[in-house]
mmCIF file of C-alpha atoms in Angstrom:
data_model
loop_
_atom_site.group_PDB
_atom_site.id
_atom_site.type_symbol
_atom_site.label_atom_id
_atom_site.label_comp_id
_atom_site.label_asym_id
_atom_site.label_seq_id
_atom_site.Cartn_x
_atom_site.Cartn_y
_atom_site.Cartn_z
ATOM 1 C CA UNK A 10 -16.046 -17.446 7.897
ATOM 2 C CA UNK A 11 -18.186 -14.400 7.189
ATOM 3 C CA UNK A 12 -21.891 -14.683 6.574
ATOM 4 C CA UNK A 13 -24.296 -12.475 4.660
ATOM 5 C CA UNK A 14 -26.525 -10.123 6.645
ATOM 6 C CA UNK A 15 -28.360 -8.998 3.519
ATOM 7 C CA UNK A 16 -28.475 -9.589 -0.224
ATOM 8 C CA UNK A 17 -29.839 -6.537 -1.909
ATOM 9 C CA UNK A 18 -30.876 -5.625 -5.467
ATOM 10 C CA UNK A 19 -29.850 -2.935 -7.888
ATOM 11 C CA UNK A 20 -29.969 0.780 -7.000
ATOM 12 C CA UNK A 21 -30.097 0.209 -3.228
ATOM 13 C CA UNK A 22 -30.140 3.761 -1.910
ATOM 14 C CA UNK A 23 -28.670 5.241 1.251
ATOM 15 C CA UNK A 24 -32.277 5.735 2.417
ATOM 16 C CA UNK A 25 -32.895 1.998 2.046
ATOM 17 C CA UNK A 26 -29.762 1.430 4.146
ATOM 18 C CA UNK A 27 -30.299 4.204 6.729
ATOM 19 C CA UNK A 28 -33.868 5.567 6.588
ATOM 20 C CA UNK A 29 -34.653 9.142 7.679
ATOM 21 C CA UNK A 30 -38.408 8.659 8.129
ATOM 22 C CA UNK A 31 -40.595 7.902 11.097
ATOM 23 C CA UNK A 32 -39.700 5.261 13.670
ATOM 24 C CA UNK A 33 -42.249 2.454 13.917
ATOM 25 C CA UNK A 34 -43.265 1.298 17.379
ATOM 26 C CA UNK A 35 -42.525 -2.398 16.676
ATOM 27 C CA UNK A 36 -39.173 -1.770 15.051
ATOM 28 C CA UNK A 37 -35.904 -2.419 16.880
ATOM 29 C CA UNK A 38 -35.414 1.346 17.248
ATOM 30 C CA UNK A 39 -38.956 1.783 18.545
ATOM 31 C CA UNK A 40 -38.471 -1.027 21.025
ATOM 32 C CA UNK A 41 -35.307 0.569 22.262
ATOM 33 C CA UNK A 42 -36.977 3.962 22.745
ATOM 34 C CA UNK A 43 -39.956 2.396 24.610
ATOM 35 C CA UNK A 44 -37.562 0.516 26.869
ATOM 36 C CA UNK A 45 -36.007 3.919 27.684
ATOM 37 C CA UNK A 46 -39.381 5.443 28.579
ATOM 38 C CA UNK A 47 -39.755 7.440 25.456
ATOM 39 C CA UNK A 48 -43.419 7.820 24.561
ATOM 40 C CA UNK A 49 -44.497 6.856 21.038
ATOM 41 C CA UNK A 50 -45.583 10.454 20.372
ATOM 42 C CA UNK A 51 -41.981 11.484 21.022
ATOM 43 C CA UNK A 52 -40.265 8.922 18.807
ATOM 44 C CA UNK A 53 -39.936 11.485 16.025
ATOM 45 C CA UNK A 54 -37.788 10.315 13.035
ATOM 46 C CA UNK A 55 -34.441 8.681 12.350
ATOM 47 C CA UNK A 56 -33.388 11.962 10.817
ATOM 48 C CA UNK A 57 -33.964 13.766 14.115
ATOM 49 C CA UNK A 58 -32.113 11.092 16.130
ATOM 50 C CA UNK A 59 -28.879 10.944 14.176
ATOM 51 C CA UNK A 60 -26.927 11.854 17.329
ATOM 52 C CA UNK A 61 -27.980 8.545 18.982
ATOM 53 C CA UNK A 62 -26.004 5.598 17.621
ATOM 54 C CA UNK A 63 -28.230 3.118 19.506
ATOM 55 C CA UNK A 64 -31.259 4.279 17.513
ATOM 56 C CA UNK A 65 -29.416 4.645 14.237
ATOM 57 C CA UNK A 66 -27.724 1.213 14.210
ATOM 58 C CA UNK A 67 -31.156 -0.341 14.961
ATOM 59 C CA UNK A 68 -32.556 1.489 11.966
ATOM 60 C CA UNK A 69 -29.814 0.390 9.591
ATOM 61 C CA UNK A 70 -31.304 -1.682 6.729
ATOM 62 C CA UNK A 71 -34.608 -0.987 8.404
ATOM 63 C CA UNK A 72 -36.445 0.833 5.645
ATOM 64 C CA UNK A 73 -39.956 -0.617 5.290
ATOM 65 C CA UNK A 74 -39.387 -0.912 1.499
ATOM 66 C CA UNK A 75 -36.039 -2.651 1.543
ATOM 67 C CA UNK A 76 -36.078 -6.159 0.089
ATOM 68 C CA UNK A 77 -33.561 -8.657 1.407
ATOM 69 C CA UNK A 78 -33.296 -11.375 -1.227
ATOM 70 C CA UNK A 79 -32.435 -13.858 1.499
ATOM 71 C CA UNK A 80 -36.174 -13.774 2.320
ATOM 72 C CA UNK A 81 -37.994 -13.741 -1.044
ATOM 73 C CA UNK A 82 -41.361 -12.032 -1.017
ATOM 74 C CA UNK A 83 -40.738 -9.949 2.086
ATOM 75 C CA UNK A 84 -40.166 -6.257 2.677
ATOM 76 C CA UNK A 85 -38.696 -4.415 5.593
ATOM 77 C CA UNK A 86 -35.564 -4.826 7.689
ATOM 78 C CA UNK A 87 -35.507 -8.603 7.965
ATOM 79 C CA UNK A 88 -32.706 -11.084 7.755
ATOM 80 C CA UNK A 89 -32.068 -14.837 8.237
ATOM 81 C CA UNK A 90 -29.570 -16.415 10.510
ATOM 82 C CA UNK A 91 -27.605 -19.483 9.387
ATOM 83 C CA UNK A 92 -27.352 -22.329 9.983
ATOM 84 C CA UNK A 93 -30.475 -22.074 12.153
ATOM 85 C CA UNK A 94 -32.671 -20.535 9.464
ATOM 86 C CA UNK A 95 -34.287 -18.265 12.063
ATOM 87 C CA UNK A 96 -35.796 -15.075 10.633
ATOM 88 C CA UNK A 97 -35.640 -11.858 12.619
ATOM 89 C CA UNK A 98 -34.845 -8.183 12.197
ATOM 90 C CA UNK A 99 -31.524 -7.258 10.586
ATOM 91 C CA UNK A 100 -30.446 -5.776 13.953
ATOM 92 C CA UNK A 101 -31.314 -8.847 15.967
ATOM 93 C CA UNK A 102 -29.653 -11.129 13.434
ATOM 94 C CA UNK A 103 -26.521 -8.980 13.455
ATOM 95 C CA UNK A 104 -26.330 -9.000 17.210
ATOM 96 C CA UNK A 105 -26.748 -12.790 17.270
ATOM 97 C CA UNK A 106 -23.861 -13.171 14.859
ATOM 98 C CA UNK A 107 -21.814 -10.766 16.990
ATOM 99 C CA UNK A 108 -22.362 -12.993 20.031
ATOM 100 C CA UNK A 109 -21.178 -15.935 17.959
ATOM 101 C CA UNK A 110 -18.092 -14.043 16.782
ATOM 102 C CA UNK A 111 -19.133 -14.201 13.109
ATOM 103 C CA UNK A 112 -18.114 -11.369 10.799
ATOM 104 C CA UNK A 113 -20.681 -10.172 8.256
ATOM 105 C CA UNK A 114 -20.842 -9.108 4.633
ATOM 106 C CA UNK A 115 -23.538 -7.382 2.640
ATOM 107 C CA UNK A 116 -24.043 -8.374 -0.991
ATOM 108 C CA UNK A 117 -25.661 -6.040 -3.506
ATOM 109 C CA UNK A 118 -26.260 -5.237 -7.148
ATOM 110 C CA UNK A 119 -25.448 -2.260 -9.314
ATOM 111 C CA UNK A 120 -25.211 1.395 -8.074
ATOM 112 C CA UNK A 121 -25.136 0.397 -4.434
ATOM 113 C CA UNK A 122 -25.490 3.417 -2.185
ATOM 114 C CA UNK A 123 -27.151 5.908 -4.574
ATOM 115 C CA UNK A 124 -29.018 8.921 -3.315
ATOM 116 C CA UNK A 125 -27.896 11.466 -0.743
ATOM 117 C CA UNK A 126 -24.490 10.897 0.746
ATOM 118 C CA UNK A 127 -25.865 9.802 4.131
ATOM 119 C CA UNK A 128 -22.917 8.939 6.314
ATOM 120 C CA UNK A 129 -25.054 6.850 8.669
ATOM 121 C CA UNK A 130 -25.529 4.311 5.880
ATOM 122 C CA UNK A 131 -21.824 3.461 6.282
ATOM 123 C CA UNK A 132 -21.662 4.057 10.047
ATOM 124 C CA UNK A 133 -24.598 1.791 10.771
ATOM 125 C CA UNK A 134 -23.216 -0.953 8.548
ATOM 126 C CA UNK A 135 -19.949 -0.875 10.497
ATOM 127 C CA UNK A 136 -21.723 -0.896 13.898
ATOM 128 C CA UNK A 137 -23.747 -3.966 12.864
ATOM 129 C CA UNK A 138 -20.480 -5.866 12.243
ATOM 130 C CA UNK A 139 -20.350 -5.612 8.458
ATOM 131 C CA UNK A 140 -16.716 -6.074 7.382
ATOM 132 C CA UNK A 141 -17.157 -5.937 3.637
ATOM 133 C CA UNK A 142 -19.749 -4.856 1.090
ATOM 134 C CA UNK A 143 -19.620 -6.902 -2.099
ATOM 135 C CA UNK A 144 -21.532 -5.438 -5.053
ATOM 136 C CA UNK A 145 -21.608 -5.112 -8.809
ATOM 137 C CA UNK A 146 -20.939 -1.331 -8.697
ATOM 138 C CA UNK A 147 -20.862 1.463 -6.074
ATOM 139 C CA UNK A 148 -22.152 4.979 -5.919
ATOM 140 C CA UNK A 149 -18.972 7.100 -5.571
ATOM 141 C CA UNK A 150 -19.590 8.844 -2.231
ATOM 142 C CA UNK A 151 -20.981 5.827 -0.374
ATOM 143 C CA UNK A 152 -17.947 3.796 -1.465
ATOM 144 C CA UNK A 153 -15.743 6.479 0.111
ATOM 145 C CA UNK A 154 -17.889 6.622 3.243
ATOM 146 C CA UNK A 155 -17.597 2.832 3.763
ATOM 147 C CA UNK A 156 -13.797 3.107 3.715
ATOM 148 C CA UNK A 157 -14.054 6.022 6.137
ATOM 149 C CA UNK A 158 -15.829 3.645 8.508
ATOM 150 C CA UNK A 159 -13.404 0.803 8.028
ATOM 151 C CA UNK A 160 -15.632 -1.332 5.833
ATOM 152 C CA UNK A 161 -13.966 -2.928 2.786
ATOM 153 C CA UNK A 162 -15.708 -2.180 -0.575
ATOM 154 C CA UNK A 163 -15.395 -5.084 -2.994
ATOM 155 C CA UNK A 164 -16.744 -5.437 -6.470
ATOM 156 C CA UNK A 165 -17.666 -8.417 -8.547
ATOM 157 C CA UNK A 166 -15.679 -8.803 -11.797
ATOM 158 C CA UNK A 167 -16.479 -9.754 -15.374
ATOM 159 C CA UNK A 168 -20.205 -9.214 -15.211
ATOM 160 C CA UNK A 169 -20.563 -11.565 -12.265
ATOM 161 C CA UNK A 170 -22.896 -10.945 -9.344
ATOM 162 C CA UNK A 171 -25.359 -12.312 -6.821
ATOM 163 C CA UNK A 172 -27.641 -13.664 -9.592
ATOM 164 C CA UNK A 173 -24.893 -15.405 -11.643
ATOM 165 C CA UNK A 174 -23.678 -17.116 -8.460
ATOM 166 C CA UNK A 175 -27.242 -17.927 -7.339
ATOM 167 C CA UNK A 176 -26.565 -16.637 -3.832
ATOM 168 C CA UNK A 177 -29.319 -17.212 -1.235
ATOM 169 C CA UNK A 178 -27.570 -16.105 1.958
ATOM 170 C CA UNK A 179 -26.687 -19.524 3.286
ATOM 171 C CA UNK A 180 -23.126 -19.170 1.931
ATOM 172 C CA UNK A 181 -19.963 -18.728 4.043
ATOM 173 C CA UNK A 182 -17.452 -16.261 2.654
ATOM 174 C CA UNK A 183 -13.687 -16.346 3.166
ATOM 175 C CA UNK A 184 -12.025 -13.187 1.822
ATOM 176 C CA UNK A 185 -8.234 -13.589 1.705
ATOM 177 C CA UNK A 186 -5.087 -12.291 0.043
ATOM 178 C CA UNK A 187 -4.794 -9.079 2.028
ATOM 179 C CA UNK A 188 -2.500 -10.404 4.788
ATOM 180 C CA UNK A 189 0.594 -8.980 3.165
ATOM 181 C CA UNK A 190 -0.856 -5.553 2.514
ATOM 182 C CA UNK A 191 -3.442 -3.686 0.479
ATOM 183 C CA UNK A 192 -2.939 -1.819 -2.716
ATOM 184 C CA UNK A 193 -5.340 0.240 -4.788
ATOM 185 C CA UNK A 194 -7.474 -1.726 -7.221
ATOM 186 C CA UNK A 195 -5.934 -5.109 -6.203
ATOM 187 C CA UNK A 196 -7.512 -8.422 -6.891
ATOM 188 C CA UNK A 197 -8.922 -10.110 -3.775
ATOM 189 C CA UNK A 198 -9.450 -13.861 -3.483
ATOM 190 C CA UNK A 199 -12.802 -15.045 -2.101
ATOM 191 C CA UNK A 200 -14.038 -18.537 -1.384
ATOM 192 C CA UNK A 201 -17.795 -19.164 -1.293
ATOM 193 C CA UNK A 202 -18.782 -22.329 0.637
ATOM 194 C CA UNK A 203 -22.370 -23.316 0.001
ATOM 195 C CA UNK A 204 -24.758 -25.102 2.352
ATOM 196 C CA UNK A 205 -24.195 -28.412 0.541
ATOM 197 C CA UNK A 206 -20.408 -28.115 1.107
ATOM 198 C CA UNK A 207 -19.511 -27.194 -2.505
ATOM 199 C CA UNK A 208 -16.852 -24.502 -2.882
ATOM 200 C CA UNK A 209 -16.440 -21.794 -5.488
ATOM 201 C CA UNK A 210 -13.295 -19.653 -5.703
ATOM 202 C CA UNK A 211 -13.799 -16.244 -7.238
ATOM 203 C CA UNK A 212 -11.777 -13.047 -7.646
ATOM 204 C CA UNK A 213 -13.122 -9.672 -6.472
ATOM 205 C CA UNK A 214 -11.907 -6.169 -7.189
ATOM 206 C CA UNK A 215 -10.803 -4.073 -4.175
ATOM 207 C CA UNK A 216 -12.477 -0.647 -4.581
ATOM 208 C CA UNK A 217 -9.996 1.148 -2.363
ATOM 209 C CA UNK A 218 -9.009 3.578 -5.109
ATOM 210 C CA UNK A 219 -6.427 5.957 -3.613
ATOM 211 C CA UNK A 220 -3.341 5.770 -1.368
ATOM 212 C CA UNK A 221 -5.094 7.991 1.227
ATOM 213 C CA UNK A 222 -7.993 5.483 1.314
ATOM 214 C CA UNK A 223 -5.523 2.649 1.884
ATOM 215 C CA UNK A 224 -4.269 4.530 4.950
ATOM 216 C CA UNK A 225 -7.793 5.201 6.224
ATOM 217 C CA UNK A 226 -8.805 1.570 5.891
ATOM 218 C CA UNK A 227 -5.664 0.177 7.518
ATOM 219 C CA UNK A 228 -6.287 2.452 10.516
ATOM 220 C CA UNK A 229 -9.864 1.105 10.824
ATOM 221 C CA UNK A 230 -11.434 4.265 9.413
ATOM 222 C CA UNK A 231 -10.826 7.941 8.983
ATOM 223 C CA UNK A 232 -11.467 8.893 12.632
ATOM 224 C CA UNK A 233 -8.864 6.440 13.936
ATOM 225 C CA UNK A 234 -6.446 7.723 11.296
ATOM 226 C CA UNK A 235 -6.913 11.378 12.352
ATOM 227 C CA UNK A 236 -6.659 10.640 16.048
ATOM 228 C CA UNK A 237 -3.456 8.673 15.627
ATOM 229 C CA UNK A 238 -2.001 11.445 13.475
ATOM 230 C CA UNK A 239 -2.841 13.944 16.185
ATOM 231 C CA UNK A 240 -1.179 11.792 18.822
ATOM 232 C CA UNK A 241 1.919 11.228 16.705
ATOM 233 C CA UNK A 242 2.218 14.987 16.140
ATOM 234 C CA UNK A 243 1.852 15.741 19.863
ATOM 235 C CA UNK A 244 -1.661 17.047 19.517
#
C-alpha cells in the first residue's frame, strides 16, 4: 500500500534531490529555522547545515528547479496527497503520509542520482519515509547510498517506465516477493492499483548487486549493520 511521493524525469541529480544552495524563507526548512528563532540573514545554505537533519530532511526534493510530474507545469519541492488531491510541499506531504502509516516510493527516469555523490540525497529520502526508489536506471554511487540508508533500489525492466505505464501519482504500489529473502539481481513482483481500481502486475529488477549490499539492506542500512557487528564482537 505504498504511494508515490514524487515522479521525476530523466537525469534527476543529487542536487535536485538534496540541494546545497540557499534556504528560502517560505520553504519548509526556512519555516523550521524561523520557528527556532534563526534570523533570515543567518539561514545560510543547505550545504552549511548538513549537520542538522531537521533542516536537511525538509530540504529533500526541495530544489526550486525540480519538477514533480505528479503536478504538471510546476517547479519546486511540491507533491500531491492521495486520495485527497491536496497539494503541499514534499516534506508536508511525506509527514501527512507518515501520520497515516503509509509507506512511500519515488519513481524516476534514467540516470537517477547523477552528479556529486551527495549522501544526504539518500539520507533525506529515507527520513521522509521513502522505502523504495523505482527508476529506469541509477547512477552507480547514489544506488549504493540508497542501500546504505535502507532504501530499496528497483529498476523497471524491458524498456518500461513511468511514461509507458502512464503513471500520474494516484497509484498504489504493492511490492512483494521478498518475504523469503533477498538475492542479488532478483526479480521483484509489483502490483500497481490505479485510481479507477484497475490493476497491473509488473516485474521489477532488484538493484542490490552484491552480497555485502544484501547484508546492509537487511540490517536497515550500513550504520545498523556496523553497530550490530560491533556489539556482536564485543565492541
